[in-house]
mmCIF file of C-alpha atoms in Angstrom:
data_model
loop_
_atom_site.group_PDB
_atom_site.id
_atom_site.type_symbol
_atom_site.label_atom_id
_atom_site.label_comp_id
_atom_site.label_asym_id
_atom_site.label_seq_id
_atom_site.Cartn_x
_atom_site.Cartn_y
_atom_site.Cartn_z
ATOM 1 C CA UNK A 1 24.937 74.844 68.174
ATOM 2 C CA UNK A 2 23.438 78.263 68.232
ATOM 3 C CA UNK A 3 20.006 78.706 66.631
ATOM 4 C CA UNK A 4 20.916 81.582 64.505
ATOM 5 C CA UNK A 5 23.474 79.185 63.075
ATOM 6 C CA UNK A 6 21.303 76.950 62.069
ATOM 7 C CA UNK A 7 18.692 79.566 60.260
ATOM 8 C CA UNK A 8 18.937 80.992 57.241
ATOM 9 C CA UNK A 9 16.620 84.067 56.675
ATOM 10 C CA UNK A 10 15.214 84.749 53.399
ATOM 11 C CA UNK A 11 16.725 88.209 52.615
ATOM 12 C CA UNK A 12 19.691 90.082 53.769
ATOM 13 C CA UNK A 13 17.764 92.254 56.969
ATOM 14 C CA UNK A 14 21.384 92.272 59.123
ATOM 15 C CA UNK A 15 19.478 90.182 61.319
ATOM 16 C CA UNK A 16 22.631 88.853 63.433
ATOM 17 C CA UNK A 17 23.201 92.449 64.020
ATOM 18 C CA UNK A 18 19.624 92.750 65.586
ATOM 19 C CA UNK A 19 19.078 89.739 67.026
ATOM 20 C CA UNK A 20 23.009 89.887 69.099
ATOM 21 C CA UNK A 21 21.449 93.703 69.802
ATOM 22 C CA UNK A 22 18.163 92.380 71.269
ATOM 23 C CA UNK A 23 19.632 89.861 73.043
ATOM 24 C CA UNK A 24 22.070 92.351 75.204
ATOM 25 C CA UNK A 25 19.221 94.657 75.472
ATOM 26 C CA UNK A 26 17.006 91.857 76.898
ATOM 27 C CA UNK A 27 19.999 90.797 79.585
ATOM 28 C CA UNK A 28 20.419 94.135 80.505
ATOM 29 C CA UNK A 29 16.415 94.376 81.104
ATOM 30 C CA UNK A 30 17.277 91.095 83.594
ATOM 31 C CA UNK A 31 20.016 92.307 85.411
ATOM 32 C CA UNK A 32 18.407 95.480 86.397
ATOM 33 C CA UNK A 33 15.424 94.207 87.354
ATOM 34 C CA UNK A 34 16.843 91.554 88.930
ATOM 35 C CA UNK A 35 14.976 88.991 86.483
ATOM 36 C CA UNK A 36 18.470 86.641 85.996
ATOM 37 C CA UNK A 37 16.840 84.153 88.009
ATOM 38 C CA UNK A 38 13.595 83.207 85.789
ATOM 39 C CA UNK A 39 12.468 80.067 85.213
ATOM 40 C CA UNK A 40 13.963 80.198 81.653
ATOM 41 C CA UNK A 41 9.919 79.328 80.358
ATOM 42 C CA UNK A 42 7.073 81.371 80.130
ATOM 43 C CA UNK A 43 5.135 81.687 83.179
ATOM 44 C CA UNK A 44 2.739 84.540 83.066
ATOM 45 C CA UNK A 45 -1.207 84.373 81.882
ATOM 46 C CA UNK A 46 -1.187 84.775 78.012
ATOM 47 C CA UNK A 47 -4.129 87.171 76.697
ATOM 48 C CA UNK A 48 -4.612 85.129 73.698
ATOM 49 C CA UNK A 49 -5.689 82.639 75.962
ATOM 50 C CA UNK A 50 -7.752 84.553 78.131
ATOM 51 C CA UNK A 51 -9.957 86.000 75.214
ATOM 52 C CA UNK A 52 -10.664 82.382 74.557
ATOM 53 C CA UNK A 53 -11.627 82.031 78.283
ATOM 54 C CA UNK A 54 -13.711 85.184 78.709
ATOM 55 C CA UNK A 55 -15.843 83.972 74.961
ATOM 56 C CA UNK A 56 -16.710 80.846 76.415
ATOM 57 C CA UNK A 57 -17.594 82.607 80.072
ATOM 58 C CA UNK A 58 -19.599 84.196 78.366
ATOM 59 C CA UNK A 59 -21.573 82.363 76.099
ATOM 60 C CA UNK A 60 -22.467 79.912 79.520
ATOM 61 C CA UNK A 61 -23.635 82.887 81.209
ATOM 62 C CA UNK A 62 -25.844 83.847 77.916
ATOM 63 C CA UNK A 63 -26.157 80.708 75.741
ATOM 64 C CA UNK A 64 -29.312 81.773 73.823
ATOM 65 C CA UNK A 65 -27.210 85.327 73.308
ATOM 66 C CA UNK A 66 -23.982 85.746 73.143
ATOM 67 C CA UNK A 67 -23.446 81.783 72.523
ATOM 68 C CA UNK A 68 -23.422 79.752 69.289
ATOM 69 C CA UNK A 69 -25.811 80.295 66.493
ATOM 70 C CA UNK A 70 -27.213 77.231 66.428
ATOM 71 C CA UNK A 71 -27.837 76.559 69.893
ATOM 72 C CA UNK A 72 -31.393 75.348 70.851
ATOM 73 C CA UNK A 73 -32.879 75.478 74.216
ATOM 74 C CA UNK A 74 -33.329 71.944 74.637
ATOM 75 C CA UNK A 75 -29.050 71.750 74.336
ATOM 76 C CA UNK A 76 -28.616 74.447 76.615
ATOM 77 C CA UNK A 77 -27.786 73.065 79.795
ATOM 78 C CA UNK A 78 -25.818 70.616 77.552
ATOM 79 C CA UNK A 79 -23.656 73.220 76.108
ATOM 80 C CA UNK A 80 -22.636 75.221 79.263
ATOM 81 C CA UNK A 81 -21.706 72.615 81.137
ATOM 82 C CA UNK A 82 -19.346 71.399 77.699
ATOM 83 C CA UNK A 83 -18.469 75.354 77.941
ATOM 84 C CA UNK A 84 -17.601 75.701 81.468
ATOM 85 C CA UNK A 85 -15.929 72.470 81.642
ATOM 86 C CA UNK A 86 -13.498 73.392 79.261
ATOM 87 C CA UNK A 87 -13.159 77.264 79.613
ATOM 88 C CA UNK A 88 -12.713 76.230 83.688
ATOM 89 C CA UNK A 89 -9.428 74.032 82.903
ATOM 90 C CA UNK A 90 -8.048 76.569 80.502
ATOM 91 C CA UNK A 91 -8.686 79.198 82.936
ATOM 92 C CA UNK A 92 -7.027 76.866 86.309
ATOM 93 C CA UNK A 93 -3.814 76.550 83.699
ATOM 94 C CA UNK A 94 -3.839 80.481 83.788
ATOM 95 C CA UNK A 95 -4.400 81.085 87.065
ATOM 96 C CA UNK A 96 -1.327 78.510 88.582
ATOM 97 C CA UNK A 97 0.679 80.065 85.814
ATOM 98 C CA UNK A 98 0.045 83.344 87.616
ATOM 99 C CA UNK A 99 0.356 82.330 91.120
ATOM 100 C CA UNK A 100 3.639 80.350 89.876
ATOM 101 C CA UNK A 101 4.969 83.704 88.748
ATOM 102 C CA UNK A 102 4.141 85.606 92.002
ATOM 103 C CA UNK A 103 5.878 83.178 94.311
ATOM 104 C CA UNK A 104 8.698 83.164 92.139
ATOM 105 C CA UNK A 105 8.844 87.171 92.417
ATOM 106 C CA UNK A 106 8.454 86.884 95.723
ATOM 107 C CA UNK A 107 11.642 84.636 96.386
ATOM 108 C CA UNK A 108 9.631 80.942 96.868
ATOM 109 C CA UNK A 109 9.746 78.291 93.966
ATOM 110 C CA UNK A 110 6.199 76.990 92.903
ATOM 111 C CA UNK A 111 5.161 73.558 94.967
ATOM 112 C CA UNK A 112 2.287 71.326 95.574
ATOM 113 C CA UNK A 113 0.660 74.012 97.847
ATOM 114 C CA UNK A 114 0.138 76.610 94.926
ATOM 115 C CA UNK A 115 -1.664 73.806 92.711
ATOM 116 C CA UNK A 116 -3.985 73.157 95.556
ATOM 117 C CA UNK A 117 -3.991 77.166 95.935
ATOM 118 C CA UNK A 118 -5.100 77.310 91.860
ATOM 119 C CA UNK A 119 -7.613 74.734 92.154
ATOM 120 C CA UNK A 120 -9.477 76.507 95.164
ATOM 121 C CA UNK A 121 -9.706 79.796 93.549
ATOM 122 C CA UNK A 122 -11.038 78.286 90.005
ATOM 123 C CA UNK A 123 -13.759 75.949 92.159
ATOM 124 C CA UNK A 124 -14.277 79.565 94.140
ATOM 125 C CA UNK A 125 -14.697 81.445 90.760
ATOM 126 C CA UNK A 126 -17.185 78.813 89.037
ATOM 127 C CA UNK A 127 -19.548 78.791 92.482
ATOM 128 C CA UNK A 128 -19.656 82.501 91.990
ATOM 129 C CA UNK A 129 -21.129 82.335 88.410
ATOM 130 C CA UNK A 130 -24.648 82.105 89.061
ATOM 131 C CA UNK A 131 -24.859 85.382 91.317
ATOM 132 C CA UNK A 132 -22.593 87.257 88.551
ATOM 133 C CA UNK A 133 -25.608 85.972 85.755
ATOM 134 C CA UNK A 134 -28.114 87.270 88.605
ATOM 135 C CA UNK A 135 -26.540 90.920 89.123
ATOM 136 C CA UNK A 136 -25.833 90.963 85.444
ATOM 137 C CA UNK A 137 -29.574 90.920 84.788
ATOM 138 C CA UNK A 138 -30.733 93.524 86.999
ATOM 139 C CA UNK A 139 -27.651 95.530 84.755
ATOM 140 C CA UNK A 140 -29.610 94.618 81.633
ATOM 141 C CA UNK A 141 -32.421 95.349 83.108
ATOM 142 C CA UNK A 142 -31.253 99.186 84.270
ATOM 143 C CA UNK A 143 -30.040 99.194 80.864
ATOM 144 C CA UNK A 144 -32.993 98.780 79.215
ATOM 145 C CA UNK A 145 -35.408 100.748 81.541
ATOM 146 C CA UNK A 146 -32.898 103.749 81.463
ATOM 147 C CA UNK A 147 -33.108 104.202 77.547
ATOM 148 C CA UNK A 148 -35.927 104.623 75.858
ATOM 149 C CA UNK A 149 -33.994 103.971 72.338
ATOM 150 C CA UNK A 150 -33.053 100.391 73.762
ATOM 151 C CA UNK A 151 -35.808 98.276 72.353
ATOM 152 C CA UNK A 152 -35.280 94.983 74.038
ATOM 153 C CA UNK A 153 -32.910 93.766 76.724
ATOM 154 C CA UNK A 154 -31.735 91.478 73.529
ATOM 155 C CA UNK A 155 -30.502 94.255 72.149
ATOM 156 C CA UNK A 156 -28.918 95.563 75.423
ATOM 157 C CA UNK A 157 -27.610 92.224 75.315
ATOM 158 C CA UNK A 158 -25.672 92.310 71.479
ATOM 159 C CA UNK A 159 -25.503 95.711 71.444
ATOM 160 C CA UNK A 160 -25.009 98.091 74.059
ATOM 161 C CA UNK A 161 -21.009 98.529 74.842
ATOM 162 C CA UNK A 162 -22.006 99.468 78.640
ATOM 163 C CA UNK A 163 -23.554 95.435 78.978
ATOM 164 C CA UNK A 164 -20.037 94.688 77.411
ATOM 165 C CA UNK A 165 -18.387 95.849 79.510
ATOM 166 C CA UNK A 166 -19.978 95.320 82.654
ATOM 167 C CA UNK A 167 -20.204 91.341 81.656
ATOM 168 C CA UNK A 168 -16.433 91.664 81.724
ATOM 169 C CA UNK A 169 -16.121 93.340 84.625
ATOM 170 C CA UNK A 170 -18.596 91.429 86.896
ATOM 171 C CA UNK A 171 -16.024 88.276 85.926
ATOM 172 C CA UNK A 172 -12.867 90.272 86.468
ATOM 173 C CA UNK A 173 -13.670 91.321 89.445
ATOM 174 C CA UNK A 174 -14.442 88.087 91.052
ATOM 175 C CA UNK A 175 -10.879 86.754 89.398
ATOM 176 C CA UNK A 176 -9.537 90.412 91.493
ATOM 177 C CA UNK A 177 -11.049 89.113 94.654
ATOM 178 C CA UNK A 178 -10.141 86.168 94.679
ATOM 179 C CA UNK A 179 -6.369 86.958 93.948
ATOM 180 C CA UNK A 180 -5.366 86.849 90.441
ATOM 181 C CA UNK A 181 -5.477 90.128 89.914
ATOM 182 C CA UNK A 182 -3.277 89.884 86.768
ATOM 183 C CA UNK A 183 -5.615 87.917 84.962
ATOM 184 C CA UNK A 184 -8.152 90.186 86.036
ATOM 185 C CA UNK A 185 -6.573 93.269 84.603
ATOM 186 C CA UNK A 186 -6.378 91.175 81.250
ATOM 187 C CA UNK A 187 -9.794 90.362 81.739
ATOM 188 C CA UNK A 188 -10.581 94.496 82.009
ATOM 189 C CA UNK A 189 -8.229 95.286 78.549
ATOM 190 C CA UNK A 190 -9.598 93.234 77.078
ATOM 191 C CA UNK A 191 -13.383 95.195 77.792
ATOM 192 C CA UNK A 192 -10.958 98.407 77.016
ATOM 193 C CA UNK A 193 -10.245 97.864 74.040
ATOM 194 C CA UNK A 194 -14.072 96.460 72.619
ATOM 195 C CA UNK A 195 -15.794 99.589 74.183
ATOM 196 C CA UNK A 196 -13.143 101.743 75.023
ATOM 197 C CA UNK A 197 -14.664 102.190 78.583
ATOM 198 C CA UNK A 198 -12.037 101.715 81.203
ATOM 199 C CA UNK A 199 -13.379 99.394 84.948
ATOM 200 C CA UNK A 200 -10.444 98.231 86.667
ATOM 201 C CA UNK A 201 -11.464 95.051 88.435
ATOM 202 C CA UNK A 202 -10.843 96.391 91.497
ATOM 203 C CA UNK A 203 -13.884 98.468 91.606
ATOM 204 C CA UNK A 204 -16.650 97.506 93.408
ATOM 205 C CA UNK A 205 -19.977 97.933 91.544
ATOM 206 C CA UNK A 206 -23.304 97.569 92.638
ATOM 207 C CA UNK A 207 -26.750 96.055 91.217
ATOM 208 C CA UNK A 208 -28.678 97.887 88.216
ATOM 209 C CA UNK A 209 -25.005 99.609 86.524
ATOM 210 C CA UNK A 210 -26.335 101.685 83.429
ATOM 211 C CA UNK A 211 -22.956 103.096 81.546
ATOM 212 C CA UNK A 212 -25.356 104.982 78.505
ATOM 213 C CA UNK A 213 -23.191 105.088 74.695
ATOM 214 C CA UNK A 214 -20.058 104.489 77.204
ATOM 215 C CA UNK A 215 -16.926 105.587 75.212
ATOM 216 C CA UNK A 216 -14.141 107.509 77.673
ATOM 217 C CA UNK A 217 -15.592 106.469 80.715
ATOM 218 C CA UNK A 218 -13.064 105.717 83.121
ATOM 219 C CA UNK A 219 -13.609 104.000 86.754
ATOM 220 C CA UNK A 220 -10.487 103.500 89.239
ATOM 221 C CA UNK A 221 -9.328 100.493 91.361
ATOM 222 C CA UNK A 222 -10.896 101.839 94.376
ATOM 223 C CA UNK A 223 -13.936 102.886 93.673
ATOM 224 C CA UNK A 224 -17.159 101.970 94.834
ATOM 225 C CA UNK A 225 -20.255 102.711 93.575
ATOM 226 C CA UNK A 226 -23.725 101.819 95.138
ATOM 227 C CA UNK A 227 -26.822 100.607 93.288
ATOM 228 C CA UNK A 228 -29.078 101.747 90.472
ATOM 229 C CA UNK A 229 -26.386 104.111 89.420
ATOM 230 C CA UNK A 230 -26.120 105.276 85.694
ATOM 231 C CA UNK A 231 -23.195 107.226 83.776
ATOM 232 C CA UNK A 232 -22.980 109.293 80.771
ATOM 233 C CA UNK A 233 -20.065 108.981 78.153
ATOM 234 C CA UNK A 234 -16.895 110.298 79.044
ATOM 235 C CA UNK A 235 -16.948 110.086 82.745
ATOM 236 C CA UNK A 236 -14.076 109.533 85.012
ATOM 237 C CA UNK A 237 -13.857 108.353 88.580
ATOM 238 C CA UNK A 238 -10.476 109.411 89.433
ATOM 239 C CA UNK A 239 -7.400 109.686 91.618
ATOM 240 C CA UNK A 240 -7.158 113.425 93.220
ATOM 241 C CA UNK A 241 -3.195 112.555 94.255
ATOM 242 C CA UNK A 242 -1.187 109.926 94.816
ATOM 243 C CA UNK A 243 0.740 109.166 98.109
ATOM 244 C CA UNK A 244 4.171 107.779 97.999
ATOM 245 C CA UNK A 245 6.219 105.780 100.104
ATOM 246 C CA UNK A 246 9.424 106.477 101.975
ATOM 247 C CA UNK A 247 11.552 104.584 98.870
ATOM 248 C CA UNK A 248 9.798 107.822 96.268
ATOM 249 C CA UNK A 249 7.506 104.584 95.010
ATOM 250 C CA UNK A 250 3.809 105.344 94.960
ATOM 251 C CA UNK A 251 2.286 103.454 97.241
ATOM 252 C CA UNK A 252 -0.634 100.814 95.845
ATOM 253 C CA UNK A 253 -3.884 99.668 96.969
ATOM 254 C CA UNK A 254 -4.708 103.035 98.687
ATOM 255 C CA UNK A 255 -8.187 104.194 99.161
ATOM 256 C CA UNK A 256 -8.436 107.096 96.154
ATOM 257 C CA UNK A 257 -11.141 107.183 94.179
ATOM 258 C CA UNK A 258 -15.251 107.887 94.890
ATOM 259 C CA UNK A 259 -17.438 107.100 96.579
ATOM 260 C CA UNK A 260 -21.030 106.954 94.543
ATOM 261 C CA UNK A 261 -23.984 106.369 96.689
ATOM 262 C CA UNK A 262 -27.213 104.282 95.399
ATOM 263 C CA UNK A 263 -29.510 106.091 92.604
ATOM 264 C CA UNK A 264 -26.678 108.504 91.465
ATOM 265 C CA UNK A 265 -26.643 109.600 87.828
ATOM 266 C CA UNK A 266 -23.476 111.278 86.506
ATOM 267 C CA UNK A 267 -23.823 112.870 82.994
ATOM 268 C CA UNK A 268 -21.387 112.973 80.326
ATOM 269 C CA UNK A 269 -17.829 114.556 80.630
ATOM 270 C CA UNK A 270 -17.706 114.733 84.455
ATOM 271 C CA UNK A 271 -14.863 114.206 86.424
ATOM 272 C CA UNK A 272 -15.466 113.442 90.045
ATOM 273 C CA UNK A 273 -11.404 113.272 92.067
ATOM 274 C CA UNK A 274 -10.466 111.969 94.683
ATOM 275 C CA UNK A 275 -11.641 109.645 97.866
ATOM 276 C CA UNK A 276 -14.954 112.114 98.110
ATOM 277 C CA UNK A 277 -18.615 110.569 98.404
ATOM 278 C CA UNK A 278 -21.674 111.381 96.161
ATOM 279 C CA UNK A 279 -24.223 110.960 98.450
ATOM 280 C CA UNK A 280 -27.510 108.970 97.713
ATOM 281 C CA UNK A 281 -29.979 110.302 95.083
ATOM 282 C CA UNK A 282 -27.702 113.119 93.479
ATOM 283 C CA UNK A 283 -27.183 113.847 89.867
ATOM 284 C CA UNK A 284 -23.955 115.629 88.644
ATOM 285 C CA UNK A 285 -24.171 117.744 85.508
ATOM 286 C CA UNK A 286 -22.156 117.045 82.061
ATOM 287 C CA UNK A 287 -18.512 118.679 82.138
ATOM 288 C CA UNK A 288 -18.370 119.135 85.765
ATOM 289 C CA UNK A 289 -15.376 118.934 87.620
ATOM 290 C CA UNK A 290 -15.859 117.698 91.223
ATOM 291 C CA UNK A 291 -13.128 116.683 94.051
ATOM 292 C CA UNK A 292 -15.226 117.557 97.507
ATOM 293 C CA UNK A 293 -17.540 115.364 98.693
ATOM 294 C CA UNK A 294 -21.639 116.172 98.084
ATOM 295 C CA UNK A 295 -24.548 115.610 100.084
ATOM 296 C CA UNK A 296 -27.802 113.186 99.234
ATOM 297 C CA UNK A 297 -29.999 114.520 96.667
ATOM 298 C CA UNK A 298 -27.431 117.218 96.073
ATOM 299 C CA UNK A 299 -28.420 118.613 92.267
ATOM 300 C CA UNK A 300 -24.711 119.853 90.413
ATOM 301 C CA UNK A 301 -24.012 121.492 87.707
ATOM 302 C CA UNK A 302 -21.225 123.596 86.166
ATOM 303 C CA UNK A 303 -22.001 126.733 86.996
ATOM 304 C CA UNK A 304 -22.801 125.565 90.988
ATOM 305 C CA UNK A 305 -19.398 124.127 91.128
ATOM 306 C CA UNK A 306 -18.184 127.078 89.611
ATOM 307 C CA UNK A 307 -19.700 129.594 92.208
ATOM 308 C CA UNK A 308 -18.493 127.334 94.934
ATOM 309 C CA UNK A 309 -15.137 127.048 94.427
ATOM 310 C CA UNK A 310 -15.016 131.272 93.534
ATOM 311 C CA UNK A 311 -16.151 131.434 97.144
ATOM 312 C CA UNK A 312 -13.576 129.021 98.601
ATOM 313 C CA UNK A 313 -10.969 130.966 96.292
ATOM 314 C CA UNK A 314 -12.473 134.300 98.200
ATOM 315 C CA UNK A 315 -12.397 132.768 102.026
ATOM 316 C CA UNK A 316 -8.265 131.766 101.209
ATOM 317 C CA UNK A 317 -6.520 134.250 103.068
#
């Protein structure tokens, strides 16, 4: 028996109509993409889940911030190892549902290997904590020495939507690197959509990160930036072009984004293209628009960039 003839819907909305329609349009969505031969259950990370995971990661890296209210010191060690050993086994049923689905895309059904595989990158991922609470400090840190309307590094802490999403990031990235990337991305949304800055955990990210207010900034999978560097609202560490394959796909993973050397300050509204370096010490002005690479202590602004590129437009035969 059919569930749809066993349910009987509270007002006339034509759903057999809709339902029959959805159900063709989902088969078609199977067939083309040759998804006829899932598992029939659902075996990719769910973000619900993950919100859970990144809260609790969270509060164990910052009990006496960002955990409960009523946590004392003298229950602190107490309550992140309660934390982690919970948020850890939610997080290993994420990361083998993950791995499940990419063998199964891949042509190989799931087996004992890929549990071992899930339970190696989880053990990986807790070992790393402690260094992503260290290099999350000197963040706070840069954070608060950077702005002199920051107060405290408690308030960097609660408040600032750069710490935000850094915190998410410095976890997300680990998850990237140590190959559950999809989990990762979730990870990064879910940063997105708090502080509407934009890290995807590919990017690598030095010690002492200062994003200042934050909102629009936008840093590519390949990017690496060095340390002590600090951006302005509205940035965006971009992709120049993108090179595709012989099948017309674009191709992934390539090397496309910038190159930001230690002590760099970007200010608000630049955009900086392409797989160019901004060498050590250099500060880029608000609104510029950058895709050549600069040397150290380089100093620009709009109306430098401007005068250079009139004189490459005047050397062009």
């Amino acid at each position: 028996m059919k569930l749809m003839d066993t349910f009987v819907p509270h007002h006339n909305w034509g759903l057999d109509r809709v339902v029959s329609e959805l159900h063709e349009v989902r088969r078609h969505w199977r067939e083309t993409c040759a998804r006829d031969q899932e598992s029939g259950g659902r075996e990719l990370p769910a973000p619900g889940s993950i919100r859970d995971i990144a809260a609790g990661l969270r509060g164990a890296l910052f009990p006496m911030r960002l955990g409960p209210p009523d946590l004392r010191q003298e229950s602190e060690d107490f309550f992140v190892a309660y934390t982690l050993d919970t948020t850890l086994h939610a997080l290993h049923q994420q990361v083998l549902l993950e791995l499940n689905y990419t063998a199964r895309q891949s042509g190989r059904e799931p087996d004992n290997d890929i549990k071992a595989h899930s339970r190696d990158i989880v053990l990986a991922f807790a070992a790393s904590l402690p260094k992503v609470r260290s290099l999350l400090d000197t963040d706070v840190r840069a954070a608060y020495i950077g702005d002199p309307a920051a107060h405290s590094v408690d308030e960097i802490l609660l408040c600032y939507p750069g710490a935000q999403a850094i915190i998410y990031h410095r976890l997300a990235h680990e998850l990237y690197r140590l190959g559950v990337p999809m989990i990762a991305r979730i990870f990064a949304e879910l940063a997105h959509s708090k502080t509407s800055i934009d890290i995807h955990p590919g990017a690598q990210i030095g010690s002492g990160f200062f994003i200042d207010h934050g909102t629009g900034v936008v840093i590519g999978e390949t990017a690496i930036i060095g340390e002590r560097v600090r951006l302005y609202q509205a940035v965006t560490l971009g992709a120049k072009r993108f090179s595709v394959g012989s099948d017309g796909i674009l191709e992934k993973g390539q090397p496309r984004h910038p190159i930001l050397e230690d002590d760099v300050v970007i200010y608000a509204g630049a955009t900086i293209l392409g797989r160019i370096t901004i060498g050590k010490g250099s500060t880029i002005g608000g609104n510029v628009w950058l895709t050549h690479s600069v040397p150290p202590n380089s100093h620009i602004t709009q109306a430098s960039s401007k005068h250079e590129l009139s004189n490459t437009e005047m050397r062009q035969p």
